[in-house]
Coordinates of N, CA and C and ligand atoms in Angstrom, one line a residue:
M1 N -6.6 -138.5 132.2 CA -6.4 -139.5 133.3 C -5.0 -140.2 133.2
D2 N -4.2 -140.2 134.2 CA -2.9 -140.7 134.1 C -2.7 -142.1 134.7
I3 N -3.7 -143.0 134.3 CA -3.6 -144.4 134.8 C -3.2 -145.2 133.5
D4 N -2.3 -146.1 133.7 CA -1.9 -147.0 132.6 C -3.1 -147.9 132.2
I5 N -3.5 -147.7 131.0 CA -4.7 -148.4 130.6 C -4.6 -149.9 130.6
K6 N -3.4 -150.4 130.6 CA -3.2 -151.9 130.6 C -3.5 -152.4 132.0
N7 N -3.4 -151.5 133.0 CA -3.6 -152.0 134.4 C -5.0 -151.7 134.9
I8 N -5.9 -151.4 134.1 CA -7.3 -151.1 134.6 C -7.9 -152.5 135.0
P9 N -8.5 -152.5 136.2 CA -9.2 -153.8 136.6 C -10.4 -154.1 135.7
T10 N -10.5 -155.3 135.3 CA -11.7 -155.7 134.5 C -12.9 -155.7 135.4
H11 N -12.8 -156.2 136.6 CA -13.9 -156.4 137.5 C -13.7 -155.7 138.8
V12 N -14.4 -154.7 139.1 CA -14.3 -154.0 140.4 C -15.6 -154.4 141.3
A13 N -15.4 -154.7 142.5 CA -16.5 -155.0 143.4 C -16.4 -154.0 144.6
I14 N -17.6 -153.5 145.0 CA -17.5 -152.5 146.1 C -18.5 -152.8 147.2
I15 N -18.0 -152.8 148.4 CA -18.9 -152.9 149.6 C -19.2 -151.5 150.0
M16 N -20.4 -151.1 149.7 CA -20.8 -149.7 149.9 C -21.3 -149.5 151.3
D17 N -20.3 -149.2 152.2 CA -20.7 -149.2 153.6 C -20.5 -147.8 154.2
G18 N -21.3 -147.5 155.3 CA -21.2 -146.2 156.0 C -22.3 -145.3 155.8
N19 N -23.4 -145.7 155.2 CA -24.5 -144.7 155.0 C -25.1 -144.3 156.3
G20 N -25.3 -145.2 157.2 CA -25.9 -144.9 158.5 C -25.1 -143.9 159.3
R21 N -23.8 -144.2 159.3 CA -22.9 -143.3 160.1 C -22.8 -141.9 159.5
W22 N -22.8 -141.9 158.1 CA -22.8 -140.6 157.4 C -24.0 -139.8 157.8
A23 N -25.2 -140.4 157.9 CA -26.4 -139.7 158.3 C -26.4 -139.3 159.8
K24 N -25.9 -140.2 160.6 CA -25.9 -139.9 162.0 C -25.1 -138.7 162.4
E25 N -23.9 -138.6 161.7 CA -23.0 -137.5 161.9 C -23.7 -136.1 161.6
R26 N -24.7 -136.2 160.7 CA -25.4 -135.0 160.4 C -26.7 -134.8 161.1
G27 N -26.9 -135.7 162.1 CA -28.2 -135.6 162.9 C -29.4 -136.1 162.1
L28 N -29.2 -136.9 161.1 CA -30.3 -137.4 160.2 C -30.6 -138.8 160.5
E29 N -31.7 -139.3 160.0 CA -32.1 -140.7 160.1 C -31.2 -141.5 159.1
R30 N -31.0 -142.8 159.5 CA -30.2 -143.6 158.6 C -30.6 -143.6 157.1
V31 N -31.9 -143.6 156.9 CA -32.4 -143.7 155.5 C -31.9 -142.5 154.6
Y32 N -31.6 -141.4 155.3 CA -31.1 -140.3 154.5 C -29.7 -140.6 154.0
G33 N -29.0 -141.4 154.7 CA -27.7 -141.9 154.3 C -27.8 -142.8 153.1
H34 N -28.8 -143.7 153.1 CA -29.0 -144.6 152.0 C -29.4 -143.7 150.8
A35 N -30.3 -142.8 151.0 CA -30.7 -142.0 149.8 C -29.5 -141.2 149.2
N36 N -28.6 -140.7 150.1 CA -27.5 -140.0 149.6 C -26.4 -140.9 148.9
G37 N -26.5 -142.1 149.3 CA -25.5 -143.1 148.7 C -25.8 -143.3 147.2
V38 N -27.0 -143.1 146.8 CA -27.4 -143.3 145.4 C -26.6 -142.5 144.5
A39 N -26.3 -141.2 144.8 CA -25.4 -140.4 144.0 C -24.0 -141.0 143.8
S40 N -23.5 -141.7 144.8 CA -22.2 -142.3 144.7 C -22.3 -143.5 143.8
V41 N -23.4 -144.2 143.8 CA -23.6 -145.3 142.8 C -23.5 -144.8 141.4
R42 N -24.2 -143.7 141.2 CA -24.2 -143.1 139.8 C -22.7 -142.7 139.4
K43 N -22.0 -142.1 140.4 CA -20.6 -141.7 140.1 C -19.7 -142.9 139.8
A44 N -20.0 -144.0 140.6 CA -19.1 -145.2 140.4 C -19.4 -145.8 139.0
I45 N -20.6 -145.8 138.6 CA -20.9 -146.3 137.2 C -20.3 -145.4 136.1
K46 N -20.4 -144.1 136.3 CA -19.8 -143.2 135.3 C -18.3 -143.4 135.3
A47 N -17.7 -143.4 136.4 CA -16.2 -143.6 136.5 C -15.8 -144.9 135.9
S48 N -16.6 -146.0 136.1 CA -16.2 -147.3 135.5 C -16.3 -147.2 134.0
L49 N -17.3 -146.5 133.5 CA -17.4 -146.4 132.0 C -16.2 -145.5 131.5
D50 N -15.9 -144.5 132.2 CA -14.8 -143.6 131.8 C -13.4 -144.3 131.8
M51 N -13.2 -145.1 132.8 CA -11.9 -145.8 132.9 C -11.8 -147.1 132.1
G52 N -12.9 -147.6 131.7 CA -12.9 -148.9 131.0 C -13.0 -150.1 131.9
V53 N -13.6 -149.9 133.1 CA -13.9 -151.1 133.9 C -15.1 -151.8 133.3
K54 N -15.0 -153.1 133.1 CA -16.0 -153.8 132.3 C -17.1 -154.4 133.2
Y55 N -16.8 -154.7 134.4 CA -17.8 -155.3 135.4 C -17.7 -154.5 136.7
L56 N -18.8 -154.1 137.2 CA -18.9 -153.4 138.5 C -19.9 -154.1 139.3
T57 N -19.5 -154.7 140.4 CA -20.4 -155.4 141.3 C -20.6 -154.6 142.6
L58 N -21.8 -154.2 142.9 CA -22.1 -153.4 144.1 C -22.9 -154.2 145.1
Y59 N -22.4 -154.2 146.3 CA -23.1 -154.9 147.4 C -24.1 -153.9 148.0
A60 N -25.4 -154.2 147.6 CA -26.4 -153.2 148.0 C -27.2 -153.7 149.3
F61 N -27.3 -155.0 149.4 CA -28.1 -155.5 150.5 C -27.7 -157.0 150.8
S62 N -27.2 -157.3 152.0 CA -26.8 -158.6 152.3 C -27.9 -159.4 152.8
Q63 N -27.8 -160.7 152.8 CA -28.8 -161.6 153.4 C -29.0 -161.2 154.9
E64 N -27.8 -160.9 155.5 CA -27.9 -160.5 157.0 C -28.6 -159.2 157.2
N65 N -28.7 -158.4 156.2 CA -29.3 -157.1 156.3 C -30.9 -157.2 156.5
W66 N -31.4 -158.4 156.2 CA -32.8 -158.6 156.5 C -33.1 -158.5 158.0
N67 N -32.1 -158.6 158.8 CA -32.3 -158.5 160.3 C -32.3 -157.1 160.8
R68 N -32.2 -156.1 159.9 CA -32.3 -154.7 160.3 C -33.8 -154.4 160.7
P69 N -34.0 -153.3 161.3 CA -35.4 -152.9 161.6 C -36.2 -152.8 160.3
A70 N -37.5 -153.3 160.4 CA -38.3 -153.5 159.2 C -38.4 -152.2 158.4
A71 N -38.5 -151.0 159.1 CA -38.7 -149.8 158.4 C -37.5 -149.4 157.5
E72 N -36.3 -149.8 158.0 CA -35.1 -149.5 157.2 C -35.0 -150.4 156.0
V73 N -35.4 -151.7 156.2 CA -35.4 -152.7 155.1 C -36.3 -152.2 154.1
E74 N -37.5 -151.8 154.5 CA -38.5 -151.3 153.5 C -38.0 -150.1 152.7
A75 N -37.4 -149.2 153.5 CA -36.9 -147.9 152.8 C -35.8 -148.3 151.8
L76 N -35.0 -149.2 152.1 CA -33.9 -149.7 151.2 C -34.5 -150.3 149.9
M77 N -35.5 -151.1 150.1 CA -36.2 -151.8 149.0 C -36.8 -150.8 148.1
Q78 N -37.5 -149.8 148.7 CA -38.2 -148.8 147.9 C -37.2 -147.9 147.1
L79 N -36.1 -147.7 147.8 CA -35.1 -146.9 147.2 C -34.5 -147.6 145.9
M80 N -34.4 -148.9 146.1 CA -33.9 -149.7 144.9 C -34.9 -149.7 143.8
V81 N -36.1 -149.9 144.1 CA -37.2 -149.9 143.0 C -37.2 -148.6 142.3
S82 N -37.3 -147.5 143.1 CA -37.5 -146.2 142.5 C -36.3 -145.8 141.7
N83 N -35.1 -146.1 142.2 CA -33.9 -145.7 141.4 C -33.7 -146.6 140.2
M84 N -34.2 -147.8 140.2 CA -34.1 -148.7 139.1 C -34.9 -148.1 137.9
K85 N -36.1 -147.6 138.3 CA -37.0 -147.0 137.3 C -36.3 -145.8 136.7
L86 N -35.8 -145.0 137.6 CA -35.2 -143.7 137.3 C -34.0 -143.9 136.4
E87 N -33.2 -144.9 136.7 CA -31.9 -145.0 136.0 C -31.9 -145.8 134.7
L88 N -33.0 -146.5 134.5 CA -33.0 -147.4 133.2 C -32.7 -146.6 132.0
P89 N -33.3 -145.4 131.7 CA -33.0 -144.7 130.5 C -31.5 -144.4 130.4
S90 N -30.8 -144.0 131.5 CA -29.4 -143.7 131.4 C -28.6 -145.0 131.2
F91 N -29.0 -146.1 131.8 CA -28.3 -147.4 131.5 C -28.4 -147.7 130.0
L92 N -29.5 -147.5 129.4 CA -29.7 -147.8 128.0 C -28.8 -146.8 127.2
E93 N -28.8 -145.6 127.6 CA -28.1 -144.6 126.9 C -26.5 -144.8 127.0
Q94 N -26.1 -145.2 128.2 CA -24.7 -145.4 128.4 C -24.2 -146.8 128.0
G95 N -25.1 -147.7 127.7 CA -24.7 -149.1 127.3 C -24.4 -149.9 128.5
V96 N -25.1 -149.7 129.6 CA -24.9 -150.5 130.9 C -25.9 -151.7 130.9
R97 N -25.3 -152.9 130.9 CA -26.1 -154.1 131.1 C -26.3 -154.3 132.6
F98 N -27.5 -154.5 133.0 CA -27.8 -154.6 134.4 C -28.1 -156.1 134.7
R99 N -27.5 -156.6 135.8 CA -27.7 -157.9 136.3 C -27.8 -157.9 137.8
Y100 N -28.5 -158.8 138.4 CA -28.5 -158.9 139.9 C -28.3 -160.3 140.4
I101 N -27.6 -160.4 141.5 CA -27.3 -161.7 142.1 C -27.7 -161.7 143.6
G102 N -28.1 -162.9 144.0 CA -28.5 -163.1 145.4 C -29.7 -164.0 145.4
N103 N -30.3 -164.1 146.6 CA -31.5 -165.0 146.7 C -32.7 -164.3 146.2
R104 N -33.1 -164.5 145.0 CA -34.2 -163.8 144.3 C -35.5 -164.1 145.0
E105 N -35.6 -165.3 145.5 CA -36.9 -165.7 146.2 C -37.2 -164.9 147.4
A106 N -36.2 -164.4 148.1 CA -36.4 -163.6 149.3 C -37.0 -162.2 149.0
L107 N -36.9 -161.8 147.8 CA -37.3 -160.4 147.4 C -38.8 -160.4 147.2
S108 N -39.4 -159.2 147.4 CA -40.8 -159.1 147.1 C -41.0 -159.1 145.6
D109 N -42.3 -159.4 145.2 CA -42.6 -159.5 143.8 C -42.2 -158.1 143.1
E110 N -42.5 -157.0 143.8 CA -42.3 -155.7 143.2 C -40.8 -155.5 142.9
V111 N -40.0 -155.8 143.9 CA -38.5 -155.6 143.7 C -38.0 -156.6 142.6
R112 N -38.4 -157.8 142.7 CA -38.0 -158.8 141.7 C -38.4 -158.5 140.3
E113 N -39.7 -158.1 140.1 CA -40.2 -157.7 138.8 C -39.4 -156.5 138.2
E114 N -39.2 -155.5 139.1 CA -38.4 -154.4 138.6 C -37.0 -154.7 138.1
F115 N -36.3 -155.5 138.9 CA -35.0 -156.0 138.6 C -35.0 -156.8 137.3
D116 N -36.0 -157.7 137.3 CA -36.0 -158.6 136.1 C -36.3 -157.8 134.8
Y117 N -37.1 -156.8 134.9 CA -37.5 -155.9 133.8 C -36.2 -155.2 133.3
C118 N -35.5 -154.7 134.3 CA -34.2 -153.9 134.0 C -33.2 -154.9 133.3
E119 N -33.1 -156.1 133.8 CA -32.2 -157.1 133.2 C -32.6 -157.3 131.7
R120 N -33.9 -157.6 131.5 CA -34.3 -157.8 130.1 C -34.1 -156.7 129.2
E121 N -34.4 -155.5 129.7 CA -34.3 -154.3 128.8 C -32.9 -153.9 128.5
T122 N -31.9 -154.3 129.4 CA -30.5 -153.9 129.1 C -29.7 -155.0 128.6
A123 N -30.3 -156.2 128.3 CA -29.6 -157.4 128.0 C -28.6 -157.2 126.8
H124 N -29.0 -156.2 125.9 CA -28.1 -156.0 124.7 C -27.0 -155.0 124.9
C125 N -27.0 -154.3 126.1 CA -26.0 -153.3 126.3 C -24.6 -153.9 126.5
D126 N -23.6 -153.2 125.9 CA -22.3 -153.9 125.9 C -21.1 -153.0 126.3
K127 N -21.4 -151.9 126.9 CA -20.2 -151.1 127.3 C -19.7 -151.6 128.7
M128 N -20.6 -151.9 129.6 CA -20.1 -152.5 130.9 C -21.3 -153.3 131.5
T129 N -21.0 -154.1 132.4 CA -22.0 -154.9 133.2 C -22.1 -154.4 134.6
L130 N -23.2 -153.9 135.1 CA -23.4 -153.5 136.4 C -24.1 -154.7 137.2
V131 N -23.5 -155.2 138.2 CA -24.1 -156.3 139.0 C -24.5 -155.8 140.4
I132 N -25.7 -155.9 140.7 CA -26.2 -155.5 142.1 C -26.3 -156.8 142.9
A133 N -25.7 -156.9 144.0 CA -25.8 -158.0 145.0 C -26.9 -157.6 146.0
V134 N -28.0 -158.3 145.9 CA -29.1 -158.0 146.8 C -29.6 -159.3 147.4
S135 N -29.9 -159.2 148.7 CA -30.2 -160.4 149.5 C -29.1 -161.5 149.2
Y136 N -27.9 -161.0 149.2 CA -26.8 -161.8 148.8 C -26.0 -162.3 150.0
S137 N -25.6 -163.6 149.9 CA -24.7 -164.2 150.9 C -23.7 -165.1 150.2
A138 N -22.5 -164.9 150.3 CA -21.5 -165.7 149.6 C -21.5 -167.2 150.1
Q139 N -21.8 -167.3 151.4 CA -21.8 -168.7 151.9 C -23.0 -169.4 151.4
E140 N -24.1 -168.7 151.2 CA -25.3 -169.3 150.6 C -25.1 -169.7 149.2
E141 N -24.4 -168.8 148.5 CA -24.1 -169.0 147.1 C -23.2 -170.3 146.9
L142 N -22.3 -170.5 147.8 CA -21.4 -171.7 147.7 C -22.2 -173.0 148.1
A143 N -23.1 -172.8 149.1 CA -23.9 -174.0 149.5 C -24.9 -174.4 148.3
L144 N -25.4 -173.4 147.6 CA -26.2 -173.6 146.5 C -25.5 -174.3 145.4
A145 N -24.2 -173.9 145.2 CA -23.4 -174.6 144.2 C -23.2 -176.0 144.5
A146 N -22.9 -176.3 145.8 CA -22.7 -177.6 146.3 C -24.0 -178.5 146.1
R147 N -25.1 -177.9 146.3 CA -26.4 -178.6 146.1 C -26.6 -179.0 144.6
K148 N -26.3 -178.0 143.8 CA -26.5 -178.2 142.3 C -25.6 -179.4 141.9
I149 N -24.3 -179.4 142.3 CA -23.4 -180.4 141.9 C -23.7 -181.7 142.5
A150 N -24.1 -181.7 143.7 CA -24.5 -183.0 144.4 C -25.7 -183.7 143.6
R151 N -26.6 -182.8 143.2 CA -27.8 -183.3 142.5 C -27.4 -184.0 141.2
R152 N -26.4 -183.4 140.5 CA -25.9 -183.9 139.2 C -25.2 -185.3 139.5
A153 N -24.5 -185.4 140.6 CA -23.8 -186.6 140.9 C -24.8 -187.7 141.2
V154 N -25.8 -187.3 142.0 CA -26.8 -188.3 142.4 C -27.5 -188.9 141.2
R155 N -27.8 -188.0 140.2 CA -28.5 -188.4 139.0 C -27.5 -189.2 138.0
G156 N -26.2 -189.3 138.4 CA -25.3 -190.0 137.6 C -24.8 -189.2 136.4
E157 N -25.0 -187.9 136.3 CA -24.6 -187.1 135.2 C -23.1 -186.8 135.3
I158 N -22.5 -186.8 136.4 CA -21.1 -186.5 136.6 C -20.5 -187.5 137.6
N159 N -19.2 -187.7 137.5 CA -18.5 -188.5 138.5 C -18.0 -187.5 139.6
V160 N -17.9 -187.9 140.8 CA -17.4 -187.1 141.9 C -16.0 -186.5 141.5
E161 N -15.2 -187.3 140.8 CA -13.9 -186.8 140.5 C -13.9 -185.7 139.5
D162 N -15.0 -185.5 138.8 CA -15.1 -184.4 137.8 C -15.3 -183.1 138.5
I163 N -15.6 -183.0 139.7 CA -15.8 -181.8 140.4 C -14.5 -181.0 140.6
D164 N -14.5 -179.9 139.9 CA -13.2 -179.1 140.0 C -13.6 -177.6 140.1
I165 N -12.6 -176.7 140.0 CA -12.8 -175.3 140.2 C -13.7 -174.8 139.1
K166 N -13.5 -175.2 137.9 CA -14.3 -174.7 136.8 C -15.8 -175.1 137.0
M167 N -16.1 -176.3 137.4 CA -17.5 -176.7 137.6 C -18.1 -175.9 138.8
M168 N -17.3 -175.6 139.8 CA -17.8 -174.8 140.9 C -18.2 -173.4 140.4
E169 N -17.3 -172.8 139.6 CA -17.5 -171.5 139.1 C -18.7 -171.4 138.2
G170 N -19.0 -172.5 137.5 CA -20.1 -172.6 136.6 C -21.4 -172.6 137.4
C171 N -21.4 -172.9 138.7 CA -22.6 -173.1 139.5 C -22.8 -171.9 140.4
L172 N -21.9 -170.8 140.3 CA -22.1 -169.6 141.1 C -23.0 -168.7 140.4
Y173 N -23.6 -167.7 141.2 CA -24.4 -166.7 140.6 C -23.6 -165.9 139.5
T174 N -22.3 -165.9 139.7 CA -21.4 -165.1 138.8 C -20.8 -165.9 137.7
S175 N -21.5 -167.0 137.3 CA -20.9 -167.9 136.4 C -20.4 -167.2 135.1
D176 N -21.1 -166.2 134.6 CA -20.7 -165.6 133.4 C -20.0 -164.2 133.6
F177 N -19.4 -164.0 134.8 CA -18.6 -162.8 135.0 C -17.2 -163.3 135.4
P178 N -16.2 -162.5 135.1 CA -14.8 -162.8 135.5 C -14.6 -162.7 137.0
M179 N -13.5 -163.2 137.4 CA -13.1 -163.1 138.9 C -12.9 -161.6 139.2
V180 N -13.0 -161.3 140.4 CA -12.9 -159.9 140.9 C -11.4 -159.5 140.9
D181 N -11.1 -158.4 140.3 CA -9.7 -157.9 140.3 C -9.4 -156.9 141.5
L182 N -10.4 -156.1 141.7 CA -10.2 -155.1 142.8 C -11.5 -155.0 143.6
M183 N -11.3 -155.2 144.9 CA -12.5 -155.0 145.8 C -12.2 -153.8 146.7
I184 N -13.2 -153.0 146.8 CA -13.2 -151.7 147.6 C -14.2 -151.8 148.7
R185 N -13.8 -151.4 149.9 CA -14.8 -151.2 151.0 C -14.6 -149.8 151.6
T186 N -15.7 -149.1 151.7 CA -15.7 -147.8 152.3 C -16.1 -148.0 153.8
S187 N -15.9 -146.9 154.5 CA -16.4 -146.7 155.9 C -15.4 -147.2 157.0
G188 N -14.2 -147.7 156.6 CA -13.2 -148.0 157.5 C -13.2 -149.4 158.1
E189 N -14.3 -150.1 157.8 CA -14.3 -151.5 158.3 C -13.4 -152.4 157.4
I190 N -12.6 -153.2 158.1 CA -11.7 -154.1 157.3 C -12.2 -155.5 157.4
R191 N -13.3 -155.7 156.7 CA -13.9 -157.1 156.7 C -14.7 -157.3 155.4
I192 N -15.0 -158.5 155.1 CA -15.6 -158.9 153.9 C -17.2 -159.0 154.0
S193 N -17.7 -159.3 155.2 CA -19.1 -159.3 155.4 C -19.9 -160.2 154.4
N194 N -19.3 -161.4 154.2 CA -20.0 -162.4 153.4 C -20.2 -162.0 151.9
F195 N -19.3 -161.3 151.4 CA -19.4 -160.8 150.0 C -18.5 -161.6 149.1
L196 N -18.9 -162.2 148.0 CA -18.1 -162.8 147.0 C -16.8 -163.5 147.5
L197 N -17.0 -164.4 148.4 CA -15.8 -165.1 149.0 C -15.0 -165.9 148.0
W198 N -15.6 -166.5 147.1 CA -14.9 -167.3 146.1 C -14.2 -166.4 145.1
Q199 N -15.0 -165.4 144.6 CA -14.6 -164.5 143.5 C -13.5 -163.6 143.8
I200 N -13.2 -163.4 145.1 CA -12.1 -162.5 145.5 C -10.8 -163.2 145.8
A201 N -10.7 -164.5 145.4 CA -9.6 -165.3 145.8 C -8.3 -164.6 145.5
Y202 N -8.2 -163.9 144.4 CA -6.9 -163.2 144.1 C -7.1 -161.7 143.8
A203 N -8.2 -161.2 144.4 CA -8.4 -159.7 144.2 C -7.4 -158.9 145.0
E204 N -7.2 -157.7 144.6 CA -6.5 -156.7 145.4 C -7.6 -156.1 146.2
L205 N -7.2 -155.8 147.5 CA -8.2 -155.2 148.4 C -7.9 -153.8 148.8
Y206 N -8.9 -152.9 148.7 CA -8.7 -151.5 149.0 C -9.7 -151.0 150.0
F207 N -9.2 -150.5 151.1 CA -10.1 -150.0 152.1 C -9.9 -148.5 152.3
T208 N -11.0 -147.8 152.4 CA -11.0 -146.3 152.7 C -11.9 -146.0 153.9
D209 N -11.5 -145.0 154.6 CA -12.3 -144.6 155.8 C -13.5 -143.8 155.4
L210 N -13.5 -143.3 154.1 CA -14.7 -142.5 153.7 C -16.0 -143.3 153.8
Y211 N -17.1 -142.6 154.2 CA -18.4 -143.2 154.1 C -18.9 -143.2 152.7
W212 N -19.7 -144.2 152.4 CA -20.1 -144.4 151.0 C -20.7 -143.1 150.3
P213 N -21.5 -142.3 151.0 CA -22.0 -141.1 150.3 C -20.9 -140.1 150.0
D214 N -19.8 -140.2 150.6 CA -18.6 -139.3 150.3 C -17.7 -139.9 149.2
F215 N -18.0 -141.1 148.8 CA -17.1 -141.7 147.8 C -17.5 -141.2 146.4
D216 N -16.5 -140.6 145.7 CA -16.8 -140.0 144.4 C -15.8 -140.5 143.3
E217 N -15.8 -139.9 142.2 CA -15.0 -140.3 141.0 C -13.5 -140.3 141.4
K218 N -13.1 -139.2 142.1 CA -11.7 -139.0 142.5 C -11.2 -140.2 143.4
E219 N -12.1 -140.5 144.3 CA -11.7 -141.6 145.3 C -11.7 -142.9 144.5
Y220 N -12.6 -143.1 143.6 CA -12.6 -144.3 142.8 C -11.3 -144.4 142.0
E221 N -10.9 -143.3 141.4 CA -9.7 -143.2 140.6 C -8.5 -143.6 141.5
K222 N -8.5 -143.1 142.8 CA -7.4 -143.4 143.7 C -7.3 -144.9 143.9
A223 N -8.4 -145.5 144.1 CA -8.4 -147.0 144.3 C -7.9 -147.7 143.1
V224 N -8.3 -147.2 141.9 CA -7.8 -147.9 140.7 C -6.3 -147.7 140.5
K225 N -5.8 -146.5 140.9 CA -4.4 -146.2 140.8 C -3.6 -147.1 141.7
Y226 N -4.2 -147.3 142.9 CA -3.6 -148.3 143.9 C -3.5 -149.6 143.2
Y227 N -4.6 -150.1 142.6 CA -4.6 -151.4 142.0 C -3.5 -151.4 140.9
A228 N -3.5 -150.4 140.1 CA -2.5 -150.4 139.0 C -1.1 -150.4 139.4
S229 N -0.8 -150.0 140.7 CA 0.5 -150.0 141.2 C 0.9 -151.4 141.8
R230 N 0.0 -152.2 142.0 CA 0.3 -153.5 142.6 C 0.9 -154.5 141.6
E231 N 1.8 -155.4 142.0 CA 2.3 -156.4 141.2 C 1.5 -157.7 141.5
R232 N 0.7 -158.2 140.6 CA -0.1 -159.4 140.9 C 0.7 -160.6 140.4
R233 N 1.0 -161.4 141.4 CA 2.0 -162.5 141.1 C 1.3 -163.8 141.0
F234 N 0.1 -164.0 141.4 CA -0.6 -165.3 141.3 C 0.3 -166.5 141.7
G235 N 1.1 -166.3 142.8 CA 1.9 -167.4 143.3 C 3.3 -167.4 142.7
K236 N 3.5 -166.7 141.6 CA 4.9 -166.7 140.9 C 5.8 -165.8 141.7
T237 N 7.1 -165.7 141.2 CA 8.0 -164.8 141.8 C 7.9 -163.5 141.0
S238 N 8.4 -162.4 141.7 CA 8.5 -161.1 141.1 C 9.3 -161.1 139.8
E239 N 10.4 -161.9 139.8 CA 11.3 -162.0 138.6 C 10.5 -162.6 137.4
Q240 N 9.8 -163.6 137.7 CA 9.0 -164.3 136.6 C 8.0 -163.3 136.0
I241 N 7.3 -162.5 136.9 CA 6.3 -161.6 136.4 C 7.0 -160.5 135.5
K242 N 8.1 -160.0 136.0 CA 8.8 -159.0 135.2 C 9.3 -159.5 133.8
Q243 N 9.7 -160.7 133.8 CA 10.2 -161.4 132.6 C 9.0 -161.5 131.6
E244 N 7.9 -162.0 132.2 CA 6.7 -162.1 131.3 C 6.3 -160.8 130.7
K245 N 6.4 -159.7 131.5 CA 6.0 -158.4 131.0 C 6.9 -158.0 129.8
T246 N 8.2 -158.3 129.9 CA 9.1 -157.8 128.8 C 8.9 -158.6 127.6
L247 N 8.3 -159.8 127.7 CA 8.0 -160.7 126.5 C 6.8 -160.2 125.8
V248 N 5.9 -159.5 126.5 CA 4.7 -159.1 125.8 C 4.9 -157.9 124.8
Ligands
IPE301 C1 -24.3 -149.6 154.0 O1 -24.4 -148.7 154.9 C2 -25.6 -149.9 153.3 C3 -26.2 -151.2 153.6 C4 -25.7 -152.1 154.4 C5 -27.5 -151.5 153.1 P1 -24.8 -149.0 156.4 O2 -26.3 -148.9 156.5 O3 -24.3 -150.3 156.8 O4 -24.1 -147.9 157.2 P2 -23.4 -148.0 158.6 O5 -22.3 -149.1 158.5 O6 -24.4 -148.4 159.6 O7 -22.8 -146.7 158.9
IPE302 C1 -22.3 -155.0 154.3 O1 -22.5 -153.9 155.1 C2 -23.4 -155.1 153.3 C3 -23.6 -154.0 152.4 C4 -22.8 -153.0 152.2 C5 -24.8 -154.1 151.6 P1 -22.9 -154.1 156.6 O2 -22.9 -152.8 157.2 O3 -24.2 -154.9 156.6 O4 -21.8 -155.0 157.2 P2 -21.5 -155.5 158.7 O5 -22.6 -156.2 159.2 O6 -21.2 -154.2 159.5 O7 -20.2 -156.3 158.6
MG303 MG1 -22.6 -150.9 157.7

């Protein structure tokens, strides 16, 4: 692989979009698109391990996705449960620590119990962390953080002046994960759809027209190469960044 190892993103987040259109183009029901998207998930995990990406966050189901037809929602939930069971041995074998973020209370007991089990079983794995966003809304996550902090202030545990970026980050679902370095969205839509609004503050964004079931290791590598070619300035000038690089 000809990617500069120093420029590998630590945290990649993917909006896995286009399953429905992929199926429709083949004259199939939308759920076939979701089922075929599972192979791309496996490929993304494998490619992350191969390239040394330490955190991979996948948007599997948004809070807004609850508004889809009940049969599609049910099929997606069943797909997640069955694949979680299926993939657990390979997570353990590959050293993949599993975590999930989102509104856990909105999930059925079956889904929550399966995800909780997988979290517990893989807690010791240390090659990479796979985070699944399910029943997830970034706006809800931020509102939740605001409620947590307000409660502390009301109880007199903190002063309002103490509220800063670090405290906010500590109150997000992602409190023990780093900020996102690279965000990928498939299917040609150029939007964020309520995903990780805080955590992408300085992420590089990569959009591809490919539908999620067509996204493979090669495409992932392309996105990482794009990332590696960017100069991340974090508000500084290009000259400053170049100078810092020569000092390292
Ligand atoms: C993404 O594919 C999967 C989920 C949102 C669960 P879509 O189902 O949104 O596919 P399109 O966008 O309709 O093609
Ligand atoms: C975003 O895809 C959510 C996931 C990929 C899980 P959607 O297909 O739901 O997004 P919108 O509604 O078209 O923006
Ligand atoms: Mg979509």
